[in-house]
Amino acid sequence: MADDQLIITLDVGGSSIKSGVVDLASLSVSDFNTTPINSRGTAESILQTLTDVIEYHWQKIPSVYGIGLGFPGPCDYASGISYITGVEKYDAIYGVNIHDALKAKLSDQTIPIR
């Protein structure tokens, strides 16, 4: 697996995050993991859980091309801003630029996030 073909991926749901490392060349997933998340928690706790999941994969495969997030909507996906409100999950990150907030918390702040 060439490192420029590896992406850390997160599928963020209401009660858990499914994550892994996708090889773009073969479309295979390795290091699959499921992590609980408190979607009713504070913005800090939600962002910290996302960061912890990303860093978990980074420890195993430190040289990846980028990070991809699947996140519930409504969201401005191009800008990375959550507009979830009134559905009893992720209210704490309404209006938060998830992209920028994660970059500020990650050990490598230059990695592409989509």
Short mmCIF file of N, CA, C and O in Angstrom, two decimals:
data_model
loop_
_atom_site.label_atom_id
_atom_site.label_comp_id
_atom_site.label_asym_id
_atom_site.label_seq_id
_atom_site.Cartn_x
_atom_site.Cartn_y
_atom_site.Cartn_z
N MET A 1 0.84 -1.19 0.00
CA MET A 1 0.00 0.00 0.00
C MET A 1 0.88 1.25 0.00
O MET A 1 1.68 1.43 0.89
N ALA A 2 0.73 2.06 -0.99
CA ALA A 2 1.45 3.33 -1.04
C ALA A 2 0.76 4.32 -0.12
O ALA A 2 -0.46 4.44 -0.10
N ASP A 3 1.56 5.04 0.67
CA ASP A 3 0.99 5.96 1.64
C ASP A 3 0.14 7.06 1.01
O ASP A 3 -0.80 7.53 1.61
N ASP A 4 0.46 7.44 -0.25
CA ASP A 4 -0.32 8.50 -0.89
C ASP A 4 -1.68 8.00 -1.35
O ASP A 4 -2.49 8.76 -1.87
N GLN A 5 -1.96 6.74 -1.11
CA GLN A 5 -3.25 6.15 -1.47
C GLN A 5 -4.08 5.81 -0.23
O GLN A 5 -5.14 5.22 -0.36
N LEU A 6 -3.59 6.15 0.97
CA LEU A 6 -4.27 5.79 2.21
C LEU A 6 -4.98 6.98 2.83
O LEU A 6 -4.41 8.06 2.97
N ILE A 7 -6.23 6.77 3.21
CA ILE A 7 -7.06 7.81 3.81
C ILE A 7 -7.65 7.27 5.11
O ILE A 7 -8.23 6.18 5.13
N ILE A 8 -7.52 8.03 6.20
CA ILE A 8 -8.24 7.69 7.42
C ILE A 8 -9.68 8.14 7.21
O ILE A 8 -9.92 9.30 6.84
N THR A 9 -10.62 7.24 7.43
CA THR A 9 -12.02 7.56 7.19
C THR A 9 -12.85 7.38 8.46
O THR A 9 -12.61 6.46 9.24
N LEU A 10 -13.82 8.27 8.64
CA LEU A 10 -14.73 8.19 9.77
C LEU A 10 -16.16 8.32 9.25
O LEU A 10 -16.46 9.24 8.49
N ASP A 11 -17.01 7.41 9.66
CA ASP A 11 -18.44 7.48 9.39
C ASP A 11 -19.08 7.80 10.74
O ASP A 11 -19.22 6.93 11.60
N VAL A 12 -19.45 9.07 10.92
CA VAL A 12 -19.94 9.54 12.21
C VAL A 12 -21.45 9.36 12.30
O VAL A 12 -22.19 9.89 11.47
N GLY A 13 -21.87 8.59 13.27
CA GLY A 13 -23.30 8.36 13.49
C GLY A 13 -23.74 8.96 14.82
O GLY A 13 -22.97 9.61 15.51
N GLY A 14 -24.97 8.70 15.17
CA GLY A 14 -25.53 9.26 16.39
C GLY A 14 -25.01 8.65 17.67
O GLY A 14 -24.99 9.30 18.72
N SER A 15 -24.54 7.40 17.63
CA SER A 15 -24.06 6.76 18.84
C SER A 15 -22.66 6.17 18.70
O SER A 15 -22.04 5.79 19.70
N SER A 16 -22.14 6.10 17.47
CA SER A 16 -20.80 5.56 17.29
C SER A 16 -20.16 6.11 16.02
O SER A 16 -20.83 6.66 15.15
N ILE A 17 -18.86 5.93 15.97
CA ILE A 17 -18.06 6.29 14.79
C ILE A 17 -17.47 5.00 14.26
O ILE A 17 -16.77 4.28 14.99
N LYS A 18 -17.75 4.70 13.01
CA LYS A 18 -17.09 3.59 12.35
C LYS A 18 -15.92 4.19 11.60
O LYS A 18 -16.07 5.18 10.90
N SER A 19 -14.74 3.60 11.77
CA SER A 19 -13.56 4.19 11.17
C SER A 19 -12.64 3.11 10.62
O SER A 19 -12.75 1.94 10.98
N GLY A 20 -11.73 3.54 9.79
CA GLY A 20 -10.75 2.63 9.23
C GLY A 20 -9.81 3.39 8.32
O GLY A 20 -9.86 4.62 8.21
N VAL A 21 -8.96 2.65 7.67
CA VAL A 21 -8.03 3.22 6.70
C VAL A 21 -8.38 2.63 5.35
O VAL A 21 -8.40 1.40 5.18
N VAL A 22 -8.70 3.49 4.39
CA VAL A 22 -9.07 3.05 3.05
C VAL A 22 -7.88 3.20 2.13
O VAL A 22 -7.22 4.24 2.10
N ASP A 23 -7.61 2.14 1.38
CA ASP A 23 -6.61 2.16 0.32
C ASP A 23 -7.35 2.53 -0.96
O ASP A 23 -8.19 1.78 -1.45
N LEU A 24 -7.10 3.73 -1.47
CA LEU A 24 -7.81 4.21 -2.65
C LEU A 24 -7.52 3.40 -3.90
O LEU A 24 -8.35 3.34 -4.80
N ALA A 25 -6.37 2.77 -3.95
CA ALA A 25 -6.02 1.98 -5.14
C ALA A 25 -6.87 0.71 -5.22
O ALA A 25 -7.37 0.35 -6.28
N SER A 26 -7.06 0.05 -4.08
CA SER A 26 -7.79 -1.22 -4.09
C SER A 26 -9.20 -1.10 -3.50
O SER A 26 -9.98 -2.06 -3.57
N LEU A 27 -9.52 0.07 -2.93
CA LEU A 27 -10.79 0.31 -2.26
C LEU A 27 -11.02 -0.67 -1.10
O LEU A 27 -12.16 -1.00 -0.78
N SER A 28 -9.93 -1.11 -0.51
CA SER A 28 -10.04 -2.00 0.65
C SER A 28 -9.94 -1.19 1.93
O SER A 28 -9.33 -0.11 1.96
N VAL A 29 -10.55 -1.72 3.00
CA VAL A 29 -10.53 -1.06 4.30
C VAL A 29 -9.74 -1.92 5.26
O VAL A 29 -9.97 -3.13 5.36
N SER A 30 -8.83 -1.30 5.97
CA SER A 30 -8.09 -2.00 7.01
C SER A 30 -8.26 -1.24 8.33
O SER A 30 -8.74 -0.11 8.35
N ASP A 31 -7.87 -1.89 9.39
CA ASP A 31 -7.90 -1.29 10.72
C ASP A 31 -9.29 -0.77 11.09
O ASP A 31 -9.44 0.29 11.68
N PHE A 32 -10.34 -1.54 10.71
CA PHE A 32 -11.72 -1.14 11.00
C PHE A 32 -11.94 -1.08 12.50
O PHE A 32 -11.49 -1.94 13.24
N ASN A 33 -12.64 -0.05 12.94
CA ASN A 33 -12.87 0.16 14.36
C ASN A 33 -14.23 0.83 14.57
O ASN A 33 -14.67 1.60 13.72
N THR A 34 -14.86 0.53 15.70
CA THR A 34 -16.09 1.22 16.09
C THR A 34 -15.86 1.83 17.46
O THR A 34 -15.41 1.15 18.38
N THR A 35 -16.15 3.12 17.57
CA THR A 35 -15.93 3.87 18.81
C THR A 35 -17.22 4.56 19.23
O THR A 35 -17.83 5.26 18.42
N PRO A 36 -17.65 4.38 20.47
CA PRO A 36 -18.84 5.10 20.93
C PRO A 36 -18.59 6.61 20.95
O PRO A 36 -17.47 7.06 21.18
N ILE A 37 -19.65 7.38 20.70
CA ILE A 37 -19.58 8.83 20.81
C ILE A 37 -20.85 9.32 21.49
O ILE A 37 -21.93 8.82 21.24
N ASN A 38 -20.68 10.31 22.35
CA ASN A 38 -21.83 10.94 23.00
C ASN A 38 -22.24 12.13 22.14
O ASN A 38 -21.69 13.22 22.28
N SER A 39 -23.19 11.91 21.24
CA SER A 39 -23.61 12.97 20.32
C SER A 39 -24.38 14.09 21.02
O SER A 39 -24.65 15.12 20.43
N ARG A 40 -24.70 13.89 22.29
CA ARG A 40 -25.36 14.92 23.09
C ARG A 40 -24.37 15.64 24.01
O ARG A 40 -24.78 16.47 24.83
N GLY A 41 -23.10 15.34 23.84
CA GLY A 41 -22.06 15.94 24.68
C GLY A 41 -21.74 17.36 24.28
O GLY A 41 -22.36 17.94 23.38
N THR A 42 -20.75 17.90 24.95
CA THR A 42 -20.29 19.25 24.64
C THR A 42 -19.53 19.25 23.32
O THR A 42 -19.08 18.20 22.84
N ALA A 43 -19.37 20.43 22.75
CA ALA A 43 -18.59 20.55 21.51
C ALA A 43 -17.18 19.99 21.74
O ALA A 43 -16.65 19.26 20.90
N GLU A 44 -16.59 20.33 22.87
CA GLU A 44 -15.24 19.87 23.17
C GLU A 44 -15.17 18.35 23.23
O GLU A 44 -14.25 17.75 22.68
N SER A 45 -16.15 17.72 23.88
CA SER A 45 -16.10 16.25 24.00
C SER A 45 -16.32 15.58 22.65
O SER A 45 -15.68 14.56 22.34
N ILE A 46 -17.19 16.12 21.83
CA ILE A 46 -17.44 15.57 20.49
C ILE A 46 -16.17 15.69 19.64
O ILE A 46 -15.72 14.72 19.03
N LEU A 47 -15.59 16.88 19.61
CA LEU A 47 -14.38 17.10 18.81
C LEU A 47 -13.21 16.27 19.33
O LEU A 47 -12.40 15.77 18.54
N GLN A 48 -13.13 16.09 20.64
CA GLN A 48 -12.04 15.28 21.21
C GLN A 48 -12.20 13.82 20.81
O GLN A 48 -11.22 13.14 20.49
N THR A 49 -13.44 13.31 20.79
CA THR A 49 -13.65 11.93 20.37
C THR A 49 -13.25 11.75 18.91
O THR A 49 -12.57 10.77 18.57
N LEU A 50 -13.64 12.68 18.05
CA LEU A 50 -13.24 12.61 16.64
C LEU A 50 -11.71 12.62 16.52
O LEU A 50 -11.13 11.83 15.76
N THR A 51 -11.07 13.51 17.26
CA THR A 51 -9.61 13.61 17.24
C THR A 51 -8.98 12.31 17.71
O THR A 51 -8.02 11.82 17.11
N ASP A 52 -9.49 11.75 18.80
CA ASP A 52 -8.95 10.50 19.34
C ASP A 52 -9.03 9.36 18.32
O ASP A 52 -8.10 8.57 18.20
N VAL A 53 -10.13 9.28 17.60
CA VAL A 53 -10.29 8.24 16.59
C VAL A 53 -9.25 8.42 15.48
O VAL A 53 -8.60 7.46 15.06
N ILE A 54 -9.09 9.64 15.01
CA ILE A 54 -8.10 9.92 13.97
C ILE A 54 -6.70 9.57 14.45
O ILE A 54 -5.93 8.89 13.78
N GLU A 55 -6.35 10.03 15.64
CA GLU A 55 -5.00 9.78 16.19
C GLU A 55 -4.76 8.28 16.42
O GLU A 55 -3.64 7.81 16.26
N TYR A 56 -5.81 7.54 16.77
CA TYR A 56 -5.70 6.09 16.94
C TYR A 56 -5.18 5.45 15.66
O TYR A 56 -4.26 4.63 15.67
N HIS A 57 -5.78 5.82 14.53
CA HIS A 57 -5.34 5.25 13.25
C HIS A 57 -3.97 5.77 12.85
O HIS A 57 -3.16 5.04 12.28
N TRP A 58 -3.70 7.03 13.16
CA TRP A 58 -2.41 7.63 12.82
C TRP A 58 -1.26 6.93 13.52
O TRP A 58 -0.15 6.84 12.99
N GLN A 59 -1.48 6.49 14.73
CA GLN A 59 -0.43 5.78 15.46
C GLN A 59 -0.03 4.49 14.75
O GLN A 59 1.13 4.09 14.78
N LYS A 60 -1.00 3.85 14.12
CA LYS A 60 -0.73 2.59 13.43
C LYS A 60 -0.18 2.81 12.02
O LYS A 60 0.65 2.04 11.55
N ILE A 61 -0.68 3.83 11.34
CA ILE A 61 -0.25 4.15 9.97
C ILE A 61 0.02 5.65 9.93
O ILE A 61 -0.86 6.44 9.60
N PRO A 62 1.23 6.07 10.31
CA PRO A 62 1.50 7.50 10.49
C PRO A 62 1.59 8.32 9.21
O PRO A 62 1.52 9.54 9.27
N SER A 63 1.74 7.69 8.07
CA SER A 63 1.91 8.44 6.84
C SER A 63 0.72 8.18 5.90
O SER A 63 0.74 7.28 5.08
N VAL A 64 -0.32 8.99 6.07
CA VAL A 64 -1.50 8.87 5.22
C VAL A 64 -1.68 10.15 4.43
O VAL A 64 -1.17 11.21 4.79
N TYR A 65 -2.47 10.04 3.36
CA TYR A 65 -2.69 11.19 2.48
C TYR A 65 -3.67 12.20 3.05
O TYR A 65 -3.55 13.39 2.85
N GLY A 66 -4.69 11.72 3.75
CA GLY A 66 -5.70 12.63 4.24
C GLY A 66 -6.71 11.95 5.13
O GLY A 66 -6.59 10.78 5.47
N ILE A 67 -7.74 12.72 5.49
CA ILE A 67 -8.81 12.27 6.37
C ILE A 67 -10.13 12.58 5.69
O ILE A 67 -10.34 13.69 5.19
N GLY A 68 -11.04 11.60 5.69
CA GLY A 68 -12.37 11.79 5.14
C GLY A 68 -13.41 11.53 6.20
O GLY A 68 -13.34 10.55 6.93
N LEU A 69 -14.37 12.44 6.32
CA LEU A 69 -15.45 12.31 7.30
C LEU A 69 -16.80 12.20 6.59
O LEU A 69 -17.11 12.99 5.71
N GLY A 70 -17.58 11.23 7.01
CA GLY A 70 -18.99 11.16 6.65
C GLY A 70 -19.74 11.64 7.87
O GLY A 70 -19.59 11.07 8.96
N PHE A 71 -20.49 12.71 7.74
CA PHE A 71 -21.11 13.33 8.90
C PHE A 71 -22.59 13.56 8.63
O PHE A 71 -22.97 13.91 7.51
N PRO A 72 -23.46 13.39 9.65
CA PRO A 72 -24.88 13.63 9.43
C PRO A 72 -25.17 15.08 9.06
O PRO A 72 -24.45 15.98 9.48
N GLY A 73 -26.20 15.29 8.31
CA GLY A 73 -26.57 16.64 7.92
C GLY A 73 -27.73 17.14 8.75
O GLY A 73 -28.27 16.41 9.56
N PRO A 74 -28.05 18.37 8.58
CA PRO A 74 -27.51 19.24 7.53
C PRO A 74 -26.13 19.77 7.88
O PRO A 74 -25.81 20.03 9.04
N CYS A 75 -25.35 19.87 6.85
CA CYS A 75 -23.97 20.35 6.96
C CYS A 75 -23.63 21.11 5.69
O CYS A 75 -24.13 20.78 4.61
N ASP A 76 -22.77 22.09 5.81
CA ASP A 76 -22.14 22.69 4.63
C ASP A 76 -20.87 21.86 4.44
O ASP A 76 -19.84 22.13 5.04
N TYR A 77 -20.98 20.80 3.66
CA TYR A 77 -19.89 19.84 3.53
C TYR A 77 -18.65 20.46 2.91
O TYR A 77 -17.54 20.11 3.28
N ALA A 78 -18.81 21.37 1.99
CA ALA A 78 -17.66 22.00 1.34
C ALA A 78 -16.85 22.81 2.35
O ALA A 78 -15.62 22.84 2.29
N SER A 79 -17.53 23.47 3.28
CA SER A 79 -16.84 24.29 4.29
C SER A 79 -16.59 23.55 5.59
O SER A 79 -15.83 24.02 6.42
N GLY A 80 -17.27 22.44 5.80
CA GLY A 80 -17.08 21.67 7.02
C GLY A 80 -17.86 22.18 8.22
O GLY A 80 -17.49 21.93 9.36
N ILE A 81 -18.96 22.89 7.98
CA ILE A 81 -19.72 23.49 9.08
C ILE A 81 -21.00 22.70 9.32
O ILE A 81 -21.76 22.43 8.40
N SER A 82 -21.21 22.35 10.59
CA SER A 82 -22.39 21.59 10.98
C SER A 82 -23.56 22.53 11.24
O SER A 82 -23.41 23.54 11.92
N TYR A 83 -24.71 22.16 10.70
CA TYR A 83 -25.95 22.91 10.96
C TYR A 83 -27.02 22.01 11.58
O TYR A 83 -28.21 22.24 11.42
N ILE A 84 -26.58 20.99 12.30
CA ILE A 84 -27.50 20.08 12.97
C ILE A 84 -28.09 20.80 14.19
O ILE A 84 -27.35 21.34 15.02
N THR A 85 -29.40 20.77 14.29
CA THR A 85 -30.06 21.37 15.45
C THR A 85 -31.44 20.75 15.63
O THR A 85 -32.08 20.34 14.65
N GLY A 86 -31.86 20.64 16.88
CA GLY A 86 -33.20 20.20 17.18
C GLY A 86 -33.47 18.73 16.97
O GLY A 86 -34.63 18.33 16.93
N VAL A 87 -32.46 17.90 16.85
CA VAL A 87 -32.67 16.47 16.66
C VAL A 87 -32.04 15.64 17.77
O VAL A 87 -31.86 14.44 17.65
N GLU A 88 -31.69 16.31 18.85
CA GLU A 88 -31.12 15.68 20.04
C GLU A 88 -29.79 14.97 19.79
O GLU A 88 -29.47 14.00 20.45
N LYS A 89 -29.05 15.44 18.80
CA LYS A 89 -27.67 14.97 18.62
C LYS A 89 -26.88 16.07 17.93
O LYS A 89 -27.40 16.79 17.07
N TYR A 90 -25.67 16.23 18.36
CA TYR A 90 -24.72 17.18 17.78
C TYR A 90 -25.17 18.63 17.82
O TYR A 90 -24.64 19.46 17.10
N ASP A 91 -26.13 18.96 18.68
CA ASP A 91 -26.55 20.37 18.84
C ASP A 91 -25.37 21.25 19.28
O ASP A 91 -25.30 22.42 18.90
N ALA A 92 -24.46 20.69 20.06
CA ALA A 92 -23.35 21.47 20.62
C ALA A 92 -22.36 21.95 19.56
O ALA A 92 -21.60 22.89 19.82
N ILE A 93 -22.39 21.35 18.38
CA ILE A 93 -21.44 21.79 17.34
C ILE A 93 -22.15 22.55 16.22
O ILE A 93 -21.58 22.72 15.14
N TYR A 94 -23.36 23.02 16.48
CA TYR A 94 -24.07 23.82 15.49
C TYR A 94 -23.22 25.05 15.14
O TYR A 94 -22.77 25.78 16.02
N GLY A 95 -22.98 25.26 13.85
CA GLY A 95 -22.21 26.41 13.39
C GLY A 95 -20.71 26.26 13.52
O GLY A 95 -19.95 27.15 13.14
N VAL A 96 -20.25 25.13 14.05
CA VAL A 96 -18.81 24.90 14.23
C VAL A 96 -18.21 24.42 12.92
O VAL A 96 -18.76 23.55 12.24
N ASN A 97 -17.08 24.98 12.56
CA ASN A 97 -16.33 24.51 11.41
C ASN A 97 -15.52 23.30 11.88
O ASN A 97 -14.48 23.44 12.51
N ILE A 98 -16.05 22.12 11.61
CA ILE A 98 -15.44 20.88 12.10
C ILE A 98 -14.04 20.71 11.52
O ILE A 98 -13.11 20.29 12.21
N HIS A 99 -13.89 21.07 10.26
CA HIS A 99 -12.59 20.99 9.59
C HIS A 99 -11.53 21.78 10.37
O HIS A 99 -10.48 21.25 10.74
N ASP A 100 -11.81 23.05 10.63
CA ASP A 100 -10.84 23.90 11.34
C ASP A 100 -10.63 23.45 12.78
O ASP A 100 -9.51 23.48 13.29
N ALA A 101 -11.72 23.05 13.44
CA ALA A 101 -11.61 22.62 14.84
C ALA A 101 -10.75 21.37 14.96
O ALA A 101 -9.93 21.26 15.88
N LEU A 102 -10.91 20.43 14.03
CA LEU A 102 -10.09 19.22 14.07
C LEU A 102 -8.63 19.53 13.75
O LEU A 102 -7.72 19.02 14.41
N LYS A 103 -8.42 20.35 12.74
CA LYS A 103 -7.03 20.71 12.39
C LYS A 103 -6.29 21.30 13.58
O LYS A 103 -5.12 21.03 13.80
N ALA A 104 -6.98 22.12 14.37
CA ALA A 104 -6.35 22.75 15.53
C ALA A 104 -5.98 21.72 16.60
O ALA A 104 -5.06 21.95 17.39
N LYS A 105 -6.66 20.59 16.65
CA LYS A 105 -6.43 19.59 17.67
C LYS A 105 -5.47 18.48 17.24
O LYS A 105 -4.93 17.78 18.07
N LEU A 106 -5.28 18.29 15.94
CA LEU A 106 -4.48 17.17 15.45
C LEU A 106 -2.99 17.44 15.55
O LEU A 106 -2.54 18.58 15.47
N SER A 107 -2.23 16.35 15.65
CA SER A 107 -0.78 16.48 15.75
C SER A 107 -0.16 16.98 14.45
O SER A 107 0.88 17.63 14.47
N ASP A 108 -0.78 16.68 13.30
CA ASP A 108 -0.32 17.21 12.01
C ASP A 108 -1.44 18.10 11.47
O ASP A 108 -2.46 17.62 11.00
N GLN A 109 -1.24 19.39 11.54
CA GLN A 109 -2.28 20.33 11.15
C GLN A 109 -2.28 20.65 9.66
O GLN A 109 -3.06 21.45 9.20
N THR A 110 -1.41 19.98 8.90
CA THR A 110 -1.34 20.23 7.47
C THR A 110 -2.10 19.19 6.65
O THR A 110 -2.25 19.36 5.45
N ILE A 111 -2.55 18.14 7.28
CA ILE A 111 -3.20 17.04 6.55
C ILE A 111 -4.55 17.49 5.97
O ILE A 111 -5.31 18.17 6.64
N PRO A 112 -4.84 17.12 4.73
CA PRO A 112 -6.15 17.46 4.15
C PRO A 112 -7.28 16.74 4.88
O PRO A 112 -7.16 15.55 5.19
N ILE A 113 -8.36 17.46 5.12
CA ILE A 113 -9.58 16.91 5.73
C ILE A 113 -10.74 17.24 4.83
O ILE A 113 -10.94 18.39 4.46
N ARG A 114 -11.55 16.24 4.52
CA ARG A 114 -12.74 16.46 3.68
C ARG A 114 -13.93 15.83 4.35
O ARG A 114 -13.87 14.83 4.96
#
